[in-house]
PDB file of C-alpha atoms in Angstrom:
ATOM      1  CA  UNK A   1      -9.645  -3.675  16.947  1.00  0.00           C
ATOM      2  CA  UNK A   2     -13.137  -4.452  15.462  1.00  0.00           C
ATOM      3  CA  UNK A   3     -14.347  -1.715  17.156  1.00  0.00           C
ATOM      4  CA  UNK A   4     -12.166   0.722  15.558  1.00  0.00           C
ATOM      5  CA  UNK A   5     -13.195  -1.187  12.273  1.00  0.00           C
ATOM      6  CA  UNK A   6     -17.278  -1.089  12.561  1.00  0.00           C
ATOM      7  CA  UNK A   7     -15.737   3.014  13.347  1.00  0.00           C
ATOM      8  CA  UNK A   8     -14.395   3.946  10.892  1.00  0.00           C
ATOM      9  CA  UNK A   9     -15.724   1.441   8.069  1.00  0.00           C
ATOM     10  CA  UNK A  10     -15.926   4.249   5.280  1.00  0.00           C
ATOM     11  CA  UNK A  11     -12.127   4.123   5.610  1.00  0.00           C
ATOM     12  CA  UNK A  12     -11.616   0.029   4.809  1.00  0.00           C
ATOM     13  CA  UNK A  13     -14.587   0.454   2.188  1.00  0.00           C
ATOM     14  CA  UNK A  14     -13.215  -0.491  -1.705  1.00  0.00           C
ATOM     15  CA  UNK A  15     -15.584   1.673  -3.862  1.00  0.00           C
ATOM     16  CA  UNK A  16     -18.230   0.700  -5.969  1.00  0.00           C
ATOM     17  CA  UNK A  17     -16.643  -0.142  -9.905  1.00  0.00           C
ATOM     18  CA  UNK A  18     -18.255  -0.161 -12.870  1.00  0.00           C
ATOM     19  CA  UNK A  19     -16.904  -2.473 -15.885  1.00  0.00           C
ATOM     20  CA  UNK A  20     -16.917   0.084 -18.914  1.00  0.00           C
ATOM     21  CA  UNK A  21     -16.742  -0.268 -22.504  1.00  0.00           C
ATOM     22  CA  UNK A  22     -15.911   2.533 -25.472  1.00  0.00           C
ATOM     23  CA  UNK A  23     -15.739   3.311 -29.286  1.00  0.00           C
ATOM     24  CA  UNK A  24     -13.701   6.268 -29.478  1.00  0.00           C
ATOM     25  CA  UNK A  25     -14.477   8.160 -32.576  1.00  0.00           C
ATOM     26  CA  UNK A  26     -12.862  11.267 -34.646  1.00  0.00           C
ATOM     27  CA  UNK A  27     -16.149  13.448 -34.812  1.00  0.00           C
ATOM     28  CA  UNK A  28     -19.201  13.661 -32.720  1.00  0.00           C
ATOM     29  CA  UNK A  29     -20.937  12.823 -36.572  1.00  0.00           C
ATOM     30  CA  UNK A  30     -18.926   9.525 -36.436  1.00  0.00           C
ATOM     31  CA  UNK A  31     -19.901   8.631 -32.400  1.00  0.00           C
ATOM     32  CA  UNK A  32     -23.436   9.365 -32.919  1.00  0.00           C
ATOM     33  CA  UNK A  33     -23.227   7.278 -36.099  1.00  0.00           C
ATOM     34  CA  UNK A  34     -21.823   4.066 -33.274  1.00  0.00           C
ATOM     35  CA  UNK A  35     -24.633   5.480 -30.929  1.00  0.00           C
ATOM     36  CA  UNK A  36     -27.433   4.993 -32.993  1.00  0.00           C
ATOM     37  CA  UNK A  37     -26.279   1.310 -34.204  1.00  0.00           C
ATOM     38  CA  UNK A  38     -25.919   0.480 -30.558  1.00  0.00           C
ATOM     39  CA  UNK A  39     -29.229   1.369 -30.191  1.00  0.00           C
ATOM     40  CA  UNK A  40     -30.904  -0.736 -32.985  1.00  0.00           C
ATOM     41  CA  UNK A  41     -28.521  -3.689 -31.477  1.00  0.00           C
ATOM     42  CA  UNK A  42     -25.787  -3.620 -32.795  1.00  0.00           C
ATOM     43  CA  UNK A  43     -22.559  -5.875 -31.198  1.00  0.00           C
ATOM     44  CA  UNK A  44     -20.961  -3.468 -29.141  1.00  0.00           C
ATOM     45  CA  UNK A  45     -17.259  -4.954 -29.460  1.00  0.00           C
ATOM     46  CA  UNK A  46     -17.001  -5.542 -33.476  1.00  0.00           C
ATOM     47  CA  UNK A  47     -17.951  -1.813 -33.000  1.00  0.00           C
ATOM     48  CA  UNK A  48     -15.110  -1.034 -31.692  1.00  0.00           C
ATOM     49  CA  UNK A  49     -12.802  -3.477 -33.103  1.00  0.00           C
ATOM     50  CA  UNK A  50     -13.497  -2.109 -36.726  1.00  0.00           C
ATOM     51  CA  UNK A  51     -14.436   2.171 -35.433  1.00  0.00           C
ATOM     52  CA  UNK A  52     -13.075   2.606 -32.845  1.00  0.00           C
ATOM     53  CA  UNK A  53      -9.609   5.192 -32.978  1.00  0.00           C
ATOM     54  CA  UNK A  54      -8.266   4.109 -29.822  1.00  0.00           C
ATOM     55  CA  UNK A  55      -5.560   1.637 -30.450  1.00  0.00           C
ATOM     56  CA  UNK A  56      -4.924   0.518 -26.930  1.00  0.00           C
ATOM     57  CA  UNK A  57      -8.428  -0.882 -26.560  1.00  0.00           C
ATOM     58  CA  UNK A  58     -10.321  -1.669 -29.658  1.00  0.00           C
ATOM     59  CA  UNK A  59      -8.410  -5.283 -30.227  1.00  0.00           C
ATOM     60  CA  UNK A  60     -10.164  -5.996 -26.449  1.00  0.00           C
ATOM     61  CA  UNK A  61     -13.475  -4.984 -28.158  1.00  0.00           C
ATOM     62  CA  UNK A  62     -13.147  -1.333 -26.268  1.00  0.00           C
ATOM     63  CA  UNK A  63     -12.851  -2.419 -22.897  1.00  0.00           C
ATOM     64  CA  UNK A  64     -11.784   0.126 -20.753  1.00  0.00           C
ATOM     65  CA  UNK A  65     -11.808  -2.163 -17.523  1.00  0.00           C
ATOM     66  CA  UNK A  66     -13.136  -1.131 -14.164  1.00  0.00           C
ATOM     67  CA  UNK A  67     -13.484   2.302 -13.241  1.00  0.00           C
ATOM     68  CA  UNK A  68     -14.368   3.383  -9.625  1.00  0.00           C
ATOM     69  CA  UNK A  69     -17.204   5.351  -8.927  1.00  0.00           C
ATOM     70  CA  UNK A  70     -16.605   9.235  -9.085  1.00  0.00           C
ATOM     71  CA  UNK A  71     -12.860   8.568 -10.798  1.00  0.00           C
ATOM     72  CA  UNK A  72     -10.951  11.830 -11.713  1.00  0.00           C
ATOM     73  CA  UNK A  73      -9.069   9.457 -14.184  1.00  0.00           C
ATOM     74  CA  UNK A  74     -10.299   7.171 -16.895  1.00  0.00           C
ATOM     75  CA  UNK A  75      -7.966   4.075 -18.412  1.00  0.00           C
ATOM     76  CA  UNK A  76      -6.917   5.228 -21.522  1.00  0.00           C
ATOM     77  CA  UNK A  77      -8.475   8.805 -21.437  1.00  0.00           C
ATOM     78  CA  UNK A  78      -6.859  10.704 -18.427  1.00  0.00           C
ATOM     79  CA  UNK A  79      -9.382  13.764 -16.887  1.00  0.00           C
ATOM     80  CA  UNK A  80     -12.756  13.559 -18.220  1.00  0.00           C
ATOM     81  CA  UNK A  81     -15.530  14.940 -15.984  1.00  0.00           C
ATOM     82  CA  UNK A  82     -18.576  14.179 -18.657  1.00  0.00           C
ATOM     83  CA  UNK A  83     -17.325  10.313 -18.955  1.00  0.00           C
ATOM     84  CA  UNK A  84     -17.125  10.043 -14.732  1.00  0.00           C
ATOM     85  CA  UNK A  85     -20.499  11.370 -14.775  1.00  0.00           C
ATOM     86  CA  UNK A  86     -21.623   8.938 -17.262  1.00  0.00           C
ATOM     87  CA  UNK A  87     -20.014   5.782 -16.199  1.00  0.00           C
ATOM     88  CA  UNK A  88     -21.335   6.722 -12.209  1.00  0.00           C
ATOM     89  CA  UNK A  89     -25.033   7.211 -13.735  1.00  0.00           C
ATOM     90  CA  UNK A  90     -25.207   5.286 -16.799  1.00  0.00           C
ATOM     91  CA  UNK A  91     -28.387   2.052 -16.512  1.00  0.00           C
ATOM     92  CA  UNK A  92     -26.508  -0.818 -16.872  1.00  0.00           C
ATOM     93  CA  UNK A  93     -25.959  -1.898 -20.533  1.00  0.00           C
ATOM     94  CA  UNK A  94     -27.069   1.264 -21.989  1.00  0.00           C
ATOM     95  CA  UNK A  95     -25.077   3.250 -24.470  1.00  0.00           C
ATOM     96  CA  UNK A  96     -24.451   6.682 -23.322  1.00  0.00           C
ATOM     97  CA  UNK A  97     -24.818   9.965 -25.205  1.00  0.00           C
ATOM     98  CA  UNK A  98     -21.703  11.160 -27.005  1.00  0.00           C
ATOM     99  CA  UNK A  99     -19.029  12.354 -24.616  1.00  0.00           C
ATOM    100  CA  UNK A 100     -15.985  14.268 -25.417  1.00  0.00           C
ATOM    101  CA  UNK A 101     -12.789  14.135 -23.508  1.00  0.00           C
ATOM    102  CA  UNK A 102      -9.380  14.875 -24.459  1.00  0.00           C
ATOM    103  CA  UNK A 103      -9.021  12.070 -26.950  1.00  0.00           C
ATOM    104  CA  UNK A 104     -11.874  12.646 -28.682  1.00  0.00           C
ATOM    105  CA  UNK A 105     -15.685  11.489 -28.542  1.00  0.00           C
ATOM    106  CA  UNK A 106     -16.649   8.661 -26.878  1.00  0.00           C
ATOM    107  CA  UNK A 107     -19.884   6.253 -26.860  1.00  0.00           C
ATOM    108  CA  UNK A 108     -19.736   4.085 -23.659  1.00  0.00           C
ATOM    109  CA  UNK A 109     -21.261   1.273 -22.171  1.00  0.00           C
ATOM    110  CA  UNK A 110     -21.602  -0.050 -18.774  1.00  0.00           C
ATOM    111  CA  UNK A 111     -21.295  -3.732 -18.660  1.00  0.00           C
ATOM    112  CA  UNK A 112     -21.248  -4.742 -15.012  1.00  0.00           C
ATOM    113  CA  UNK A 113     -21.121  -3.077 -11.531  1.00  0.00           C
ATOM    114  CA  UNK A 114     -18.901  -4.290  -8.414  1.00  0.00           C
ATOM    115  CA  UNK A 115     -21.159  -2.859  -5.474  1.00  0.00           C
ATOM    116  CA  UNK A 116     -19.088  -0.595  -2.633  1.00  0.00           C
ATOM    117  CA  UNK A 117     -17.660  -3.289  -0.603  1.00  0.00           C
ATOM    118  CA  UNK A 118     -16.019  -2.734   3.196  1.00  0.00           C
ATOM    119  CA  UNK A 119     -12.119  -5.008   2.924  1.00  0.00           C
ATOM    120  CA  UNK A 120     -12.342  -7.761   5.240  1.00  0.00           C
ATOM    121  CA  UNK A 121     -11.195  -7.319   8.834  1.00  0.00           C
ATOM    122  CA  UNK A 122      -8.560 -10.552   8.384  1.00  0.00           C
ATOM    123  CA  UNK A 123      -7.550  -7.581   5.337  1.00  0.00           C
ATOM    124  CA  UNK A 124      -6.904  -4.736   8.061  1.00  0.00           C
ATOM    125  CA  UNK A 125      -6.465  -5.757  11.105  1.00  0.00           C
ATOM    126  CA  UNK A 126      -2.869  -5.658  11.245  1.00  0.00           C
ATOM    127  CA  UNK A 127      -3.331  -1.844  10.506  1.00  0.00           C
ATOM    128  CA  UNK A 128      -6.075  -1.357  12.635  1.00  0.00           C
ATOM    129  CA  UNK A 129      -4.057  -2.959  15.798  1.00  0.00           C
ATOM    130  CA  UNK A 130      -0.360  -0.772  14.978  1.00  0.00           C
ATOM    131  CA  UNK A 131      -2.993   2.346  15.125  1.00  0.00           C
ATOM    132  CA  UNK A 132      -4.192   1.546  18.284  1.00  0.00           C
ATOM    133  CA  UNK A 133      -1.061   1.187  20.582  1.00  0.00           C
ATOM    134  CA  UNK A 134      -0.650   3.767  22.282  1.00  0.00           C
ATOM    135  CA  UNK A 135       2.546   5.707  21.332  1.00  0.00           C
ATOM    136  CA  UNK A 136       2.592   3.527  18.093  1.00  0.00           C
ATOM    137  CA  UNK A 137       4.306   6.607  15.602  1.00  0.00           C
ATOM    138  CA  UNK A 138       6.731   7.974  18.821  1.00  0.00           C
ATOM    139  CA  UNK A 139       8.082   4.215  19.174  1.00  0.00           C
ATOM    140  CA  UNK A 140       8.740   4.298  15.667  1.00  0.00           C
ATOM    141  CA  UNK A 141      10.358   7.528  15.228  1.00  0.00           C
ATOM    142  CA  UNK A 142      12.257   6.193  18.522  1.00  0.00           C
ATOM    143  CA  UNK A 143      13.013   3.080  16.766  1.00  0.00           C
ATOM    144  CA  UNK A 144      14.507   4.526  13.237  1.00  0.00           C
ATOM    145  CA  UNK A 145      16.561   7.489  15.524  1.00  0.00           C
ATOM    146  CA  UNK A 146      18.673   4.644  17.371  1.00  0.00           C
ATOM    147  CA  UNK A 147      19.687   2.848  14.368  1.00  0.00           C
ATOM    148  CA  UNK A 148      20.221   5.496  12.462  1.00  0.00           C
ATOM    149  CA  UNK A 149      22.464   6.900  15.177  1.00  0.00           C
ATOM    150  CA  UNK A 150      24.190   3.445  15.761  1.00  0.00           C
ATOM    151  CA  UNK A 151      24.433   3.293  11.532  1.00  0.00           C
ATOM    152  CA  UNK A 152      26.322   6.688  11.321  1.00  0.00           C
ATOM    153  CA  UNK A 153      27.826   6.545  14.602  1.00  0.00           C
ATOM    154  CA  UNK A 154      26.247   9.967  15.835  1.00  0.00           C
ATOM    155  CA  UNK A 155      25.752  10.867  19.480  1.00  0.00           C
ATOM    156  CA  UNK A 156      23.174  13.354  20.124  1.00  0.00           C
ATOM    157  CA  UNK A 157      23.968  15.209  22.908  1.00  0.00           C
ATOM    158  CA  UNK A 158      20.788  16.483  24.487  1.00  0.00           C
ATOM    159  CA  UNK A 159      22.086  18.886  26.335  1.00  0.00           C
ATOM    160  CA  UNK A 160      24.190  20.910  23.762  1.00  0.00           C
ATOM    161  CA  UNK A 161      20.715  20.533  21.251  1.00  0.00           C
ATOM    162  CA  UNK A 162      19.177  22.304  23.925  1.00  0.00           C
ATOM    163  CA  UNK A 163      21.127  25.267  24.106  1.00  0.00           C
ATOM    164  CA  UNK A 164      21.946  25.476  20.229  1.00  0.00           C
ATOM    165  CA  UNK A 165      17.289  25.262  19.723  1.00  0.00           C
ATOM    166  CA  UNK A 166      17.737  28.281  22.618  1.00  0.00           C
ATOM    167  CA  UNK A 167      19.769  30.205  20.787  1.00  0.00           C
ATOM    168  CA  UNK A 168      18.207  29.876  17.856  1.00  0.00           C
ATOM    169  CA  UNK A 169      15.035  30.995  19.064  1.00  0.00           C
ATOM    170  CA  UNK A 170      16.578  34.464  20.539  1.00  0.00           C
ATOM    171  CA  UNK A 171      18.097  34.937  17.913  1.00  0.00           C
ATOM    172  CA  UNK A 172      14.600  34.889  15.732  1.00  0.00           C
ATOM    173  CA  UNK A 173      13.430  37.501  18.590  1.00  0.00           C
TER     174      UNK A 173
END
């Protein structure tokens, strides 16, 4: 089993997360307005408790939450290409440029970063030793067939499936 682990590690590996934070704005005028106060020091969440448009966040001072490295979505925004590209490059604790998405225009922040960590292999060894045994999916398919038979009462006549596949196939000739 722990060889298979060591393996294929990159499989049992939780990627690296970074803790975001945002002041969604109406106009890039209004985000590079947030941007530039960040920048002379201003307290990031009373920005966006008192700016920011984005209701769901803005009473948690903008926090987004954790966002995994190169995610296709972003809490609260959906598809934004220019904010993954941020949040995966971003120093930490720097405010980014202004970045539109969907929603609207976006100053973010990135407070804190989980490094890429492999799952424990107490976490996937269970996995790891099903995968292993040889036959594992055919016992299984075996398994479900007989009590789905006994269930509905079928009997699958081998013999008759045979001839009905054979048919079938000249008959595709």
């Amino acid at each position: 089993g722990i060889e298979i682990y060591d393996e294929h590690i990159a499989d049992y590996t939780k990627p690296k997360e970074m803790k975001v934070r945002h002041v969604l704005c109406a106009t890039p005028e209004e985000a590079e307005r947030v941007r530039r106060k960040l920048l002379a020091g201003a307290d990031m969440e009373a920005l966006a408790r008192d700016l920011s448009t984005d209701e769901y966040t803005k009473k948690d001072g903008g926090l987004m939450g954790f966002v995994a490295e190169h995610s296709a979505l972003i809490p609260y925004v959906g598809s934004a290409p220019e904010m993954t590209v941020a949040i995966d490059s971003l120093p930490l604790m720097q405010p980014s440029q202004v970045l539109h998405s969907p929603r609207g225009f976006h100053v973010i922040r990135v407070e804190d970063v989980i490094p890429e960590s492999p799952l424990p292999f107490d976490k996937v060894k269970e996995t790891i030793r099903r995968l292993e045994q040889p036959g594992h999916e055919v016992k299984v398919r075996q398994t479900k067939l007989e009590e789905l038979k006994q269930k509905l009462g079928v009997t699958i006549v081998e013999a008759g499936l045979r001839k009905t596949e054979e048919a079938r196939a000249d008959e595709a000739e």
